PDB file of N, CA and C in Angstrom:
ATOM      1  N   MET M   1     -62.523  49.940 100.884  1.00 56.00           N
ATOM      2  CA  MET M   1     -63.336  49.271 101.861  1.00 56.00           C
ATOM      3  C   MET M   1     -62.695  49.422 103.164  1.00 56.00           C
ATOM      4  N   SER M   2     -63.336  50.017 104.124  1.00 78.00           N
ATOM      5  CA  SER M   2     -62.569  50.116 105.516  1.00 78.00           C
ATOM      6  C   SER M   2     -62.845  48.720 106.257  1.00 78.00           C
ATOM      7  N   ILE M   3     -62.037  48.550 107.084  1.00 92.00           N
ATOM      8  CA  ILE M   3     -61.930  47.446 107.790  1.00 92.00           C
ATOM      9  C   ILE M   3     -62.134  47.728 109.402  1.00 92.00           C
ATOM     10  N   PRO M   4     -62.772  46.879 110.188  1.00 94.00           N
ATOM     11  CA  PRO M   4     -63.150  47.184 111.554  1.00 94.00           C
ATOM     12  C   PRO M   4     -61.687  47.261 112.220  1.00 94.00           C
ATOM     13  N   ARG M   5     -61.724  48.036 113.152  1.00 94.00           N
ATOM     14  CA  ARG M   5     -60.584  48.257 114.126  1.00 94.00           C
ATOM     15  C   ARG M   5     -60.192  47.177 114.777  1.00 94.00           C
ATOM     16  N   HIS M   6     -61.181  46.342 115.375  1.00 94.00           N
ATOM     17  CA  HIS M   6     -60.771  45.122 115.898  1.00 94.00           C
ATOM     18  C   HIS M   6     -59.746  43.908 114.920  1.00 94.00           C
ATOM     19  N   ARG M   7     -60.429  44.004 113.739  1.00 95.00           N
ATOM     20  CA  ARG M   7     -59.705  43.078 112.863  1.00 95.00           C
ATOM     21  C   ARG M   7     -58.491  43.475 112.216  1.00 95.00           C
ATOM     22  N   ALA M   8     -58.494  44.926 111.835  1.00 96.00           N
ATOM     23  CA  ALA M   8     -57.189  45.425 111.550  1.00 96.00           C
ATOM     24  C   ALA M   8     -55.921  45.231 112.509  1.00 96.00           C
ATOM     25  N   LEU M   9     -56.403  45.253 114.218  1.00 96.00           N
ATOM     26  CA  LEU M   9     -55.367  45.349 115.003  1.00 96.00           C
ATOM     27  C   LEU M   9     -54.789  43.711 115.108  1.00 96.00           C
ATOM     28  N   ALA M  10     -56.018  42.909 114.773  1.00 96.00           N
ATOM     29  CA  ALA M  10     -55.424  41.221 114.803  1.00 96.00           C
ATOM     30  C   ALA M  10     -54.580  41.234 113.517  1.00 96.00           C
ATOM     31  N   LEU M  11     -54.752  41.626 112.383  1.00 97.00           N
ATOM     32  CA  LEU M  11     -54.196  41.432 111.390  1.00 97.00           C
ATOM     33  C   LEU M  11     -52.799  42.114 111.477  1.00 97.00           C
ATOM     34  N   LEU M  12     -52.534  42.993 112.038  1.00 97.00           N
ATOM     35  CA  LEU M  12     -51.313  43.904 112.164  1.00 97.00           C
ATOM     36  C   LEU M  12     -50.273  43.134 113.275  1.00 97.00           C
ATOM     37  N   ASN M  13     -50.869  42.575 114.188  1.00 96.00           N
ATOM     38  CA  ASN M  13     -50.449  41.633 115.158  1.00 96.00           C
ATOM     39  C   ASN M  13     -49.821  40.267 114.468  1.00 96.00           C
ATOM     40  N   LEU M  14     -50.218  39.844 113.376  1.00 97.00           N
ATOM     41  CA  LEU M  14     -49.931  38.739 112.834  1.00 97.00           C
ATOM     42  C   LEU M  14     -48.885  39.128 111.726  1.00 97.00           C
ATOM     43  N   CYS M  15     -48.393  40.532 111.222  1.00 97.00           N
ATOM     44  CA  CYS M  15     -47.388  40.720 110.445  1.00 97.00           C
ATOM     45  C   CYS M  15     -46.007  40.765 111.100  1.00 97.00           C
ATOM     46  N   ARG M  16     -45.234  40.466 110.311  1.00 96.00           N
ATOM     47  CA  ARG M  16     -43.784  40.540 110.755  1.00 96.00           C
ATOM     48  C   ARG M  16     -42.744  41.140 109.735  1.00 96.00           C
ATOM     49  N   GLY M  17     -42.752  41.409 109.003  1.00 94.00           N
ATOM     50  CA  GLY M  17     -42.282  42.219 107.866  1.00 94.00           C
ATOM     51  C   GLY M  17     -41.641  41.455 106.739  1.00 94.00           C
ATOM     52  N   ASP M  18     -41.267  40.211 106.900  1.00 91.00           N
ATOM     53  CA  ASP M  18     -40.526  39.033 105.545  1.00 91.00           C
ATOM     54  C   ASP M  18     -41.352  38.112 105.541  1.00 91.00           C
ATOM     55  N   GLU M  19     -42.670  38.281 105.524  1.00 93.00           N
ATOM     56  CA  GLU M  19     -43.467  37.020 104.950  1.00 93.00           C
ATOM     57  C   GLU M  19     -44.247  37.274 103.846  1.00 93.00           C
ATOM     58  N   ILE M  20     -44.595  36.328 102.884  1.00 94.00           N
ATOM     59  CA  ILE M  20     -45.401  36.797 101.954  1.00 94.00           C
ATOM     60  C   ILE M  20     -46.905  35.479 102.312  1.00 94.00           C
ATOM     61  N   TRP M  21     -47.990  36.334 102.389  1.00 96.00           N
ATOM     62  CA  TRP M  21     -49.104  35.416 102.833  1.00 96.00           C
ATOM     63  C   TRP M  21     -49.915  34.915 101.414  1.00 96.00           C
ATOM     64  N   ASN M  22     -49.974  33.672 101.435  1.00 94.00           N
ATOM     65  CA  ASN M  22     -50.813  33.351 100.231  1.00 94.00           C
ATOM     66  C   ASN M  22     -52.275  33.884 100.344  1.00 94.00           C
ATOM     67  N   LEU M  23     -53.073  33.524  99.189  1.00 96.00           N
ATOM     68  CA  LEU M  23     -54.400  34.501  99.204  1.00 96.00           C
ATOM     69  C   LEU M  23     -55.390  33.779  99.877  1.00 96.00           C
ATOM     70  N   GLU M  24     -55.030  32.414 100.093  1.00 96.00           N
ATOM     71  CA  GLU M  24     -55.971  31.648 101.240  1.00 96.00           C
ATOM     72  C   GLU M  24     -55.837  32.374 102.157  1.00 96.00           C
ATOM     73  N   THR M  25     -54.355  32.296 102.720  1.00 95.00           N
ATOM     74  CA  THR M  25     -54.434  32.942 104.414  1.00 95.00           C
ATOM     75  C   THR M  25     -54.808  34.265 104.242  1.00 95.00           C
ATOM     76  N   CYS M  26     -54.786  35.122 103.544  1.00 96.00           N
ATOM     77  CA  CYS M  26     -55.383  36.224 103.364  1.00 96.00           C
ATOM     78  C   CYS M  26     -56.742  36.405 103.710  1.00 96.00           C
ATOM     79  N   ARG M  27     -57.365  35.662 102.871  1.00 96.00           N
ATOM     80  CA  ARG M  27     -58.828  35.418 103.022  1.00 96.00           C
ATOM     81  C   ARG M  27     -59.490  35.017 104.461  1.00 96.00           C
ATOM     82  N   THR M  28     -58.624  33.990 104.676  1.00 96.00           N
ATOM     83  CA  THR M  28     -59.161  33.258 106.234  1.00 96.00           C
ATOM     84  C   THR M  28     -58.809  34.124 107.083  1.00 96.00           C
ATOM     85  N   SER M  29     -58.024  35.216 106.827  1.00 95.00           N
ATOM     86  CA  SER M  29     -57.374  35.949 108.182  1.00 95.00           C
ATOM     87  C   SER M  29     -58.189  37.291 108.109  1.00 95.00           C
ATOM     88  N   GLY M  30     -59.031  37.256 107.087  1.00 94.00           N
ATOM     89  CA  GLY M  30     -59.834  38.473 106.943  1.00 94.00           C
ATOM     90  C   GLY M  30     -59.384  39.641 106.299  1.00 94.00           C
ATOM     91  N   VAL M  31     -58.426  39.524 105.714  1.00 96.00           N
ATOM     92  CA  VAL M  31     -57.914  40.720 104.823  1.00 96.00           C
ATOM     93  C   VAL M  31     -59.157  41.078 103.624  1.00 96.00           C
ATOM     94  N   PRO M  32     -59.472  41.981 103.592  1.00 95.00           N
ATOM     95  CA  PRO M  32     -60.526  42.601 102.554  1.00 95.00           C
ATOM     96  C   PRO M  32     -60.139  42.281 101.256  1.00 95.00           C
ATOM     97  N   GLU M  33     -61.159  41.876 100.636  1.00 96.00           N
ATOM     98  CA  GLU M  33     -60.911  41.215  99.112  1.00 96.00           C
ATOM     99  C   GLU M  33     -60.210  42.092  98.310  1.00 96.00           C
ATOM    100  N   ASP M  34     -60.766  43.171  98.370  1.00 96.00           N
ATOM    101  CA  ASP M  34     -60.555  44.464  97.544  1.00 96.00           C
ATOM    102  C   ASP M  34     -58.972  45.060  97.656  1.00 96.00           C
ATOM    103  N   TRP M  35     -58.364  44.641  99.046  1.00 96.00           N
ATOM    104  CA  TRP M  35     -57.117  44.588  99.457  1.00 96.00           C
ATOM    105  C   TRP M  35     -56.281  43.889  98.697  1.00 96.00           C
ATOM    106  N   ILE M  36     -56.592  42.528  98.749  1.00 97.00           N
ATOM    107  CA  ILE M  36     -55.931  41.409  98.456  1.00 97.00           C
ATOM    108  C   ILE M  36     -55.736  41.538  96.735  1.00 97.00           C
ATOM    109  N   GLN M  37     -56.625  41.931  96.239  1.00 96.00           N
ATOM    110  CA  GLN M  37     -56.715  42.301  94.715  1.00 96.00           C
ATOM    111  C   GLN M  37     -55.615  43.252  94.232  1.00 96.00           C
ATOM    112  N   GLU M  38     -55.755  44.301  95.244  1.00 96.00           N
ATOM    113  CA  GLU M  38     -54.520  45.280  94.936  1.00 96.00           C
ATOM    114  C   GLU M  38     -53.147  44.941  95.298  1.00 96.00           C
ATOM    115  N   MET M  39     -53.020  44.681  96.235  1.00 96.00           N
ATOM    116  CA  MET M  39     -51.654  44.116  96.994  1.00 96.00           C
ATOM    117  C   MET M  39     -50.802  42.750  96.422  1.00 96.00           C
ATOM    118  N   SER M  40     -51.606  41.977  96.037  1.00 96.00           N
ATOM    119  CA  SER M  40     -51.177  40.767  95.583  1.00 96.00           C
ATOM    120  C   SER M  40     -50.455  40.714  94.433  1.00 96.00           C
ATOM    121  N   ASP M  41     -49.242  39.871  94.168  1.00 94.00           N
ATOM    122  CA  ASP M  41     -48.263  40.039  93.273  1.00 94.00           C
ATOM    123  C   ASP M  41     -47.278  38.922  93.258  1.00 94.00           C
ATOM    124  N   ALA M  42     -46.613  38.723  92.095  1.00 92.00           N
ATOM    125  CA  ALA M  42     -45.342  37.701  92.222  1.00 92.00           C
ATOM    126  C   ALA M  42     -44.325  38.239  92.627  1.00 92.00           C
ATOM    127  N   VAL M  43     -43.874  37.885  93.908  1.00 86.00           N
ATOM    128  CA  VAL M  43     -42.928  38.407  94.170  1.00 86.00           C
ATOM    129  C   VAL M  43     -41.355  37.395  93.912  1.00 86.00           C
ATOM    130  N   GLU M  44     -40.412  38.374  93.331  1.00 88.00           N
ATOM    131  CA  GLU M  44     -39.204  37.584  92.848  1.00 88.00           C
ATOM    132  C   GLU M  44     -38.355  37.275  94.011  1.00 88.00           C
ATOM    133  N   SER M  45     -37.836  36.203  93.998  1.00 86.00           N
ATOM    134  CA  SER M  45     -36.657  35.621  94.970  1.00 86.00           C
ATOM    135  C   SER M  45     -35.172  36.483  94.900  1.00 86.00           C
ATOM    136  N   GLY M  46     -34.669  36.876  95.486  1.00 80.00           N
ATOM    137  CA  GLY M  46     -33.107  37.133  95.380  1.00 80.00           C
ATOM    138  C   GLY M  46     -32.333  36.562  96.227  1.00 80.00           C
ATOM    139  N   TYR M  47     -31.276  35.906  95.506  1.00 74.00           N
ATOM    140  CA  TYR M  47     -30.519  34.989  95.770  1.00 74.00           C
ATOM    141  C   TYR M  47     -29.255  35.739  96.699  1.00 74.00           C
ATOM    142  N   GLY M  48     -28.767  37.062  96.554  1.00 78.00           N
ATOM    143  CA  GLY M  48     -27.755  37.854  97.131  1.00 78.00           C
ATOM    144  C   GLY M  48     -27.513  37.378  98.521  1.00 78.00           C
ATOM    145  N   THR M  49     -28.605  37.696  99.422  1.00 78.00           N
ATOM    146  CA  THR M  49     -28.573  37.480 100.877  1.00 78.00           C
ATOM    147  C   THR M  49     -29.893  36.442 101.007  1.00 78.00           C
ATOM    148  N   ASP M  50     -29.716  35.889 102.160  1.00 76.00           N
ATOM    149  CA  ASP M  50     -30.817  34.662 102.739  1.00 76.00           C
ATOM    150  C   ASP M  50     -32.041  35.640 102.798  1.00 76.00           C
ATOM    151  N   SER M  51     -31.985  36.740 103.474  1.00 77.00           N
ATOM    152  CA  SER M  51     -33.202  37.492 103.804  1.00 77.00           C
ATOM    153  C   SER M  51     -33.883  37.718 102.589  1.00 77.00           C
ATOM    154  N   ASP M  52     -33.220  37.884 101.497  1.00 81.00           N
ATOM    155  CA  ASP M  52     -33.840  38.197 100.082  1.00 81.00           C
ATOM    156  C   ASP M  52     -34.392  37.109  99.236  1.00 81.00           C
ATOM    157  N   THR M  53     -34.165  35.722  99.843  1.00 84.00           N
ATOM    158  CA  THR M  53     -34.599  34.541  99.351  1.00 84.00           C
ATOM    159  C   THR M  53     -35.800  33.865 100.018  1.00 84.00           C
ATOM    160  N   ILE M  54     -36.880  33.763  98.996  1.00 86.00           N
ATOM    161  CA  ILE M  54     -38.094  33.366  99.334  1.00 86.00           C
ATOM    162  C   ILE M  54     -37.852  31.564  99.460  1.00 86.00           C
ATOM    163  N   TYR M  55     -38.711  31.356 100.638  1.00 85.00           N
ATOM    164  CA  TYR M  55     -38.726  29.911 101.037  1.00 85.00           C
ATOM    165  C   TYR M  55     -39.941  29.470 101.208  1.00 85.00           C
ATOM    166  N   VAL M  56     -40.430  28.167 100.488  1.00 85.00           N
ATOM    167  CA  VAL M  56     -41.592  27.638 100.565  1.00 85.00           C
ATOM    168  C   VAL M  56     -41.138  26.161 101.038  1.00 85.00           C
ATOM    169  N   SER M  57     -41.858  25.889 102.223  1.00 84.00           N
ATOM    170  CA  SER M  57     -41.661  24.580 102.761  1.00 84.00           C
ATOM    171  C   SER M  57     -39.948  24.098 103.036  1.00 84.00           C
ATOM    172  N   ASN M  58     -39.172  25.257 103.547  1.00 85.00           N
ATOM    173  CA  ASN M  58     -38.016  25.228 103.720  1.00 85.00           C
ATOM    174  C   ASN M  58     -36.987  25.214 102.508  1.00 85.00           C
ATOM    175  N   ARG M  59     -37.700  25.337 101.486  1.00 88.00           N
ATOM    176  CA  ARG M  59     -36.614  25.067 100.124  1.00 88.00           C
ATOM    177  C   ARG M  59     -37.065  26.283  99.416  1.00 88.00           C
ATOM    178  N   PRO M  60     -35.891  26.916  98.676  1.00 85.00           N
ATOM    179  CA  PRO M  60     -35.618  28.108  97.744  1.00 85.00           C
ATOM    180  C   PRO M  60     -36.655  28.282  96.835  1.00 85.00           C
ATOM    181  N   THR M  61     -37.448  29.042  96.291  1.00 87.00           N
ATOM    182  CA  THR M  61     -38.058  29.248  95.204  1.00 87.00           C
ATOM    183  C   THR M  61     -37.723  30.472  94.552  1.00 87.00           C
ATOM    184  N   ASN M  62     -37.917  30.296  93.188  1.00 88.00           N
ATOM    185  CA  ASN M  62     -37.704  31.689  92.360  1.00 88.00           C
ATOM    186  C   ASN M  62     -38.658  32.828  92.494  1.00 88.00           C
ATOM    187  N   GLN M  63     -39.900  32.406  92.562  1.00 89.00           N
ATOM    188  CA  GLN M  63     -41.165  33.334  92.712  1.00 89.00           C
ATOM    189  C   GLN M  63     -42.236  32.756  93.749  1.00 89.00           C
ATOM    190  N   TYR M  64     -42.908  33.461  94.052  1.00 86.00           N
ATOM    191  CA  TYR M  64     -44.266  33.372  95.079  1.00 86.00           C
ATOM    192  C   TYR M  64     -45.232  34.477  94.788  1.00 86.00           C
ATOM    193  N   PHE M  65     -46.418  34.060  94.642  1.00 94.00           N
ATOM    194  CA  PHE M  65     -47.514  34.976  94.421  1.00 94.00           C
ATOM    195  C   PHE M  65     -48.509  34.852  95.860  1.00 94.00           C
ATOM    196  N   GLY M  66     -48.592  36.165  96.359  1.00 94.00           N
ATOM    197  CA  GLY M  66     -49.323  36.395  97.264  1.00 94.00           C
ATOM    198  C   GLY M  66     -49.277  38.033  97.779  1.00 94.00           C
ATOM    199  N   VAL M  67     -49.373  38.320  98.971  1.00 97.00           N
ATOM    200  CA  VAL M  67     -49.347  39.702  99.609  1.00 97.00           C
ATOM    201  C   VAL M  67     -48.142  39.257 100.619  1.00 97.00           C
ATOM    202  N   ARG M  68     -47.116  40.770 100.308  1.00 96.00           N
ATOM    203  CA  ARG M  68     -46.211  40.850 101.321  1.00 96.00           C
ATOM    204  C   ARG M  68     -46.857  41.486 102.791  1.00 96.00           C
ATOM    205  N   ASP M  69     -46.516  40.842 103.851  1.00 96.00           N
ATOM    206  CA  ASP M  69     -47.067  41.174 105.073  1.00 96.00           C
ATOM    207  C   ASP M  69     -46.622  42.591 105.513  1.00 96.00           C
ATOM    208  N   LEU M  70     -45.453  43.159 104.784  1.00 97.00           N
ATOM    209  CA  LEU M  70     -44.958  44.488 105.079  1.00 97.00           C
ATOM    210  C   LEU M  70     -46.063  45.526 104.290  1.00 97.00           C
ATOM    211  N   ASP M  71     -46.568  45.079 103.355  1.00 97.00           N
ATOM    212  CA  ASP M  71     -47.254  45.987 102.375  1.00 97.00           C
ATOM    213  C   ASP M  71     -48.891  46.071 103.160  1.00 97.00           C
ATOM    214  N   LEU M  72     -48.963  44.703 103.697  1.00 98.00           N
ATOM    215  CA  LEU M  72     -50.359  44.675 104.549  1.00 98.00           C
ATOM    216  C   LEU M  72     -50.302  45.661 105.900  1.00 98.00           C
ATOM    217  N   ALA M  73     -48.788  45.640 106.497  1.00 98.00           N
ATOM    218  CA  ALA M  73     -48.776  46.322 107.906  1.00 98.00           C
ATOM    219  C   ALA M  73     -48.905  47.736 107.215  1.00 98.00           C
ATOM    220  N   ILE M  74     -48.407  48.127 106.340  1.00 97.00           N
ATOM    221  CA  ILE M  74     -48.199  49.502 105.780  1.00 97.00           C
ATOM    222  C   ILE M  74     -49.726  49.965 105.763  1.00 97.00           C
ATOM    223  N   ARG M  75     -50.306  49.411 104.980  1.00 97.00           N
ATOM    224  CA  ARG M  75     -51.923  49.501 104.571  1.00 97.00           C
ATOM    225  C   ARG M  75     -52.860  49.613 106.047  1.00 97.00           C
ATOM    226  N   LEU M  76     -52.487  48.878 106.947  1.00 97.00           N
ATOM    227  CA  LEU M  76     -53.187  48.572 108.289  1.00 97.00           C
ATOM    228  C   LEU M  76     -52.939  50.154 109.106  1.00 97.00           C
ATOM    229  N   GLY M  77     -51.720  50.080 108.892  1.00 96.00           N
ATOM    230  CA  GLY M  77     -51.354  51.668 109.651  1.00 96.00           C
ATOM    231  C   GLY M  77     -52.112  52.625 109.144  1.00 96.00           C
ATOM    232  N   LYS M  78     -51.716  52.937 107.841  1.00 96.00           N
ATOM    233  CA  LYS M  78     -52.714  53.823 107.440  1.00 96.00           C
ATOM    234  C   LYS M  78     -54.220  53.787 107.510  1.00 96.00           C
ATOM    235  N   SER M  79     -54.777  52.892 107.770  1.00 95.00           N
ATOM    236  CA  SER M  79     -56.311  52.657 107.824  1.00 95.00           C
ATOM    237  C   SER M  79     -56.496  52.930 109.233  1.00 95.00           C
ATOM    238  N   LEU M  80     -55.477  52.403 110.334  1.00 95.00           N
ATOM    239  CA  LEU M  80     -55.734  53.033 111.636  1.00 95.00           C
ATOM    240  C   LEU M  80     -55.338  54.477 111.923  1.00 95.00           C
ATOM    241  N   GLY M  81     -54.868  55.147 111.182  1.00 94.00           N
ATOM    242  CA  GLY M  81     -54.731  56.719 111.409  1.00 94.00           C
ATOM    243  C   GLY M  81     -53.240  56.831 111.628  1.00 94.00           C
ATOM    244  N   ILE M  82     -52.317  56.064 111.430  1.00 95.00           N
ATOM    245  CA  ILE M  82     -51.113  56.340 111.713  1.00 95.00           C
ATOM    246  C   ILE M  82     -50.064  57.033 110.310  1.00 95.00           C
ATOM    247  N   ASP M  83     -49.590  58.049 110.691  1.00 95.00           N
ATOM    248  CA  ASP M  83     -48.454  58.439 109.606  1.00 95.00           C
ATOM    249  C   ASP M  83     -47.581  57.691 109.293  1.00 95.00           C
ATOM    250  N   VAL M  84     -47.652  56.683 108.540  1.00 96.00           N
ATOM    251  CA  VAL M  84     -46.501  55.570 108.507  1.00 96.00           C
ATOM    252  C   VAL M  84     -45.374  56.042 108.052  1.00 96.00           C
ATOM    253  N   ASP M  85     -45.217  57.255 107.122  1.00 96.00           N
ATOM    254  CA  ASP M  85     -43.821  57.710 106.839  1.00 96.00           C
ATOM    255  C   ASP M  85     -43.243  58.233 108.016  1.00 96.00           C
ATOM    256  N   ARG M  86     -43.848  58.955 108.717  1.00 95.00           N
ATOM    257  CA  ARG M  86     -42.959  59.575 109.926  1.00 95.00           C
ATOM    258  C   ARG M  86     -42.806  58.366 111.287  1.00 95.00           C
ATOM    259  N   ALA M  87     -43.760  57.410 111.382  1.00 95.00           N
ATOM    260  CA  ALA M  87     -43.579  56.436 112.182  1.00 95.00           C
ATOM    261  C   ALA M  87     -42.346  55.462 111.953  1.00 95.00           C
ATOM    262  N   THR M  88     -42.116  55.337 110.510  1.00 96.00           N
ATOM    263  CA  THR M  88     -41.016  54.507 110.145  1.00 96.00           C
ATOM    264  C   THR M  88     -39.770  55.077 109.767  1.00 96.00           C
ATOM    265  N   GLN M  89     -39.646  56.329 109.756  1.00 96.00           N
ATOM    266  CA  GLN M  89     -38.464  57.305 109.117  1.00 96.00           C
ATOM    267  C   GLN M  89     -37.120  56.945 109.571  1.00 96.00           C
ATOM    268  N   SER M  90     -36.897  55.948 110.546  1.00 94.00           N
ATOM    269  CA  SER M  90     -35.646  55.661 110.944  1.00 94.00           C
ATOM    270  C   SER M  90     -35.280  54.117 110.720  1.00 94.00           C
ATOM    271  N   SER M  91     -36.501  53.621 110.425  1.00 95.00           N
ATOM    272  CA  SER M  91     -36.381  51.997 110.255  1.00 95.00           C
ATOM    273  C   SER M  91     -35.481  51.586 109.169  1.00 95.00           C
ATOM    274  N   ILE M  92     -34.706  50.455 109.202  1.00 94.00           N
ATOM    275  CA  ILE M  92     -34.049  49.999 108.060  1.00 94.00           C
ATOM    276  C   ILE M  92     -34.108  48.843 107.734  1.00 94.00           C
ATOM    277  N   SER M  93     -35.156  47.946 108.227  1.00 94.00           N
ATOM    278  CA  SER M  93     -35.433  46.712 107.755  1.00 94.00           C
ATOM    279  C   SER M  93     -36.677  46.435 107.641  1.00 94.00           C
ATOM    280  N   ARG M  94     -37.271  45.577 106.745  1.00 94.00           N
ATOM    281  CA  ARG M  94     -38.517  45.269 106.609  1.00 94.00           C
ATOM    282  C   ARG M  94     -39.202  44.948 108.119  1.00 94.00           C
ATOM    283  N   ARG M  95     -38.421  44.084 108.966  1.00 96.00           N
ATOM    284  CA  ARG M  95     -39.004  43.918 110.016  1.00 96.00           C
ATOM    285  C   ARG M  95     -39.302  44.984 111.120  1.00 96.00           C
ATOM    286  N   SER M  96     -38.254  46.016 111.116  1.00 97.00           N
ATOM    287  CA  SER M  96     -38.156  47.092 111.837  1.00 97.00           C
ATOM    288  C   SER M  96     -39.339  47.905 111.421  1.00 97.00           C
ATOM    289  N   ILE M  97     -39.628  47.932 109.994  1.00 97.00           N
ATOM    290  CA  ILE M  97     -40.674  49.008 109.464  1.00 97.00           C
ATOM    291  C   ILE M  97     -42.053  48.429 110.112  1.00 97.00           C
ATOM    292  N   VAL M  98     -42.231  46.913 110.143  1.00 97.00           N
ATOM    293  CA  VAL M  98     -43.540  46.520 110.691  1.00 97.00           C
ATOM    294  C   VAL M  98     -43.323  46.938 112.250  1.00 97.00           C
ATOM    295  N   GLN M  99     -42.597  46.704 113.036  1.00 97.00           N
ATOM    296  CA  GLN M  99     -42.563  47.077 114.476  1.00 97.00           C
ATOM    297  C   GLN M  99     -42.765  48.555 114.628  1.00 97.00           C
ATOM    298  N   ALA M 100     -42.213  49.227 114.000  1.00 97.00           N
ATOM    299  CA  ALA M 100     -42.354  50.610 114.060  1.00 97.00           C
ATOM    300  C   ALA M 100     -43.801  51.187 114.033  1.00 97.00           C
ATOM    301  N   ILE M 101     -44.683  50.299 112.931  1.00 97.00           N
ATOM    302  CA  ILE M 101     -46.247  50.672 112.949  1.00 97.00           C
ATOM    303  C   ILE M 101     -46.540  50.225 113.926  1.00 97.00           C
ATOM    304  N   LYS M 102     -46.500  48.842 114.373  1.00 97.00           N
ATOM    305  CA  LYS M 102     -46.949  48.372 115.403  1.00 97.00           C
ATOM    306  C   LYS M 102     -47.016  49.513 116.645  1.00 97.00           C
ATOM    307  N   ASN M 103     -45.635  49.815 116.932  1.00 96.00           N
ATOM    308  CA  ASN M 103     -45.355  50.503 118.092  1.00 96.00           C
ATOM    309  C   ASN M 103     -46.148  51.865 118.078  1.00 96.00           C
ATOM    310  N   ALA M 104     -46.538  52.464 116.953  1.00 95.00           N
ATOM    311  CA  ALA M 104     -47.129  53.789 116.674  1.00 95.00           C
ATOM    312  C   ALA M 104     -48.551  53.540 116.919  1.00 95.00           C
ATOM    313  N   VAL M 105     -49.189  52.121 116.536  1.00 94.00           N
ATOM    314  CA  VAL M 105     -50.716  52.008 116.759  1.00 94.00           C
ATOM    315  C   VAL M 105     -50.582  51.831 118.352  1.00 94.00           C
ATOM    316  N   PHE M 106     -49.973  50.739 118.877  1.00 88.00           N
ATOM    317  CA  PHE M 106     -50.221  50.261 120.027  1.00 88.00           C
ATOM    318  C   PHE M 106     -49.879  51.540 121.228  1.00 88.00           C
ATOM    319  N   GLU M 107     -48.858  52.429 121.042  1.00 87.00           N
ATOM    320  CA  GLU M 107     -48.413  53.150 121.902  1.00 87.00           C
ATOM    321  C   GLU M 107     -49.174  54.638 121.605  1.00 87.00           C
ATOM    322  N   GLY M 108     -50.049  54.641 120.692  1.00 75.00           N
ATOM    323  CA  GLY M 108     -50.790  55.842 120.205  1.00 75.00           C
ATOM    324  C   GLY M 108     -50.164  57.101 119.555  1.00 75.00           C
ATOM    325  N   ASP M 109     -49.172  56.697 118.881  1.00 60.00           N
ATOM    326  CA  ASP M 109     -48.432  57.881 118.209  1.00 60.00           C
ATOM    327  C   ASP M 109     -49.297  58.296 116.994  1.00 60.00           C
TER     328      ASP M 109
END
């Protein structure tokens, strides 16, 4: 399923790179249902570093089911015609990957 450009841009603007959207948030935000089904998964928390730990209501949790906004940003970038691999080749973090995709989209790369 394709997504209207205005909806894709609005969703991309909401992505940060380090969040997991629950299914309700995905649906109310306008993520296509087939994308939700393809990308949703149980994400395991890592406790080695704080950035690898998943928090729900400011408390760490072992696992969370949803769609990683990083995956959503990548999918949106591709649907908007961005060469995501090229745009993100020098990105070293989840947030920098999403920012590189946003830059490529909004700067017309």
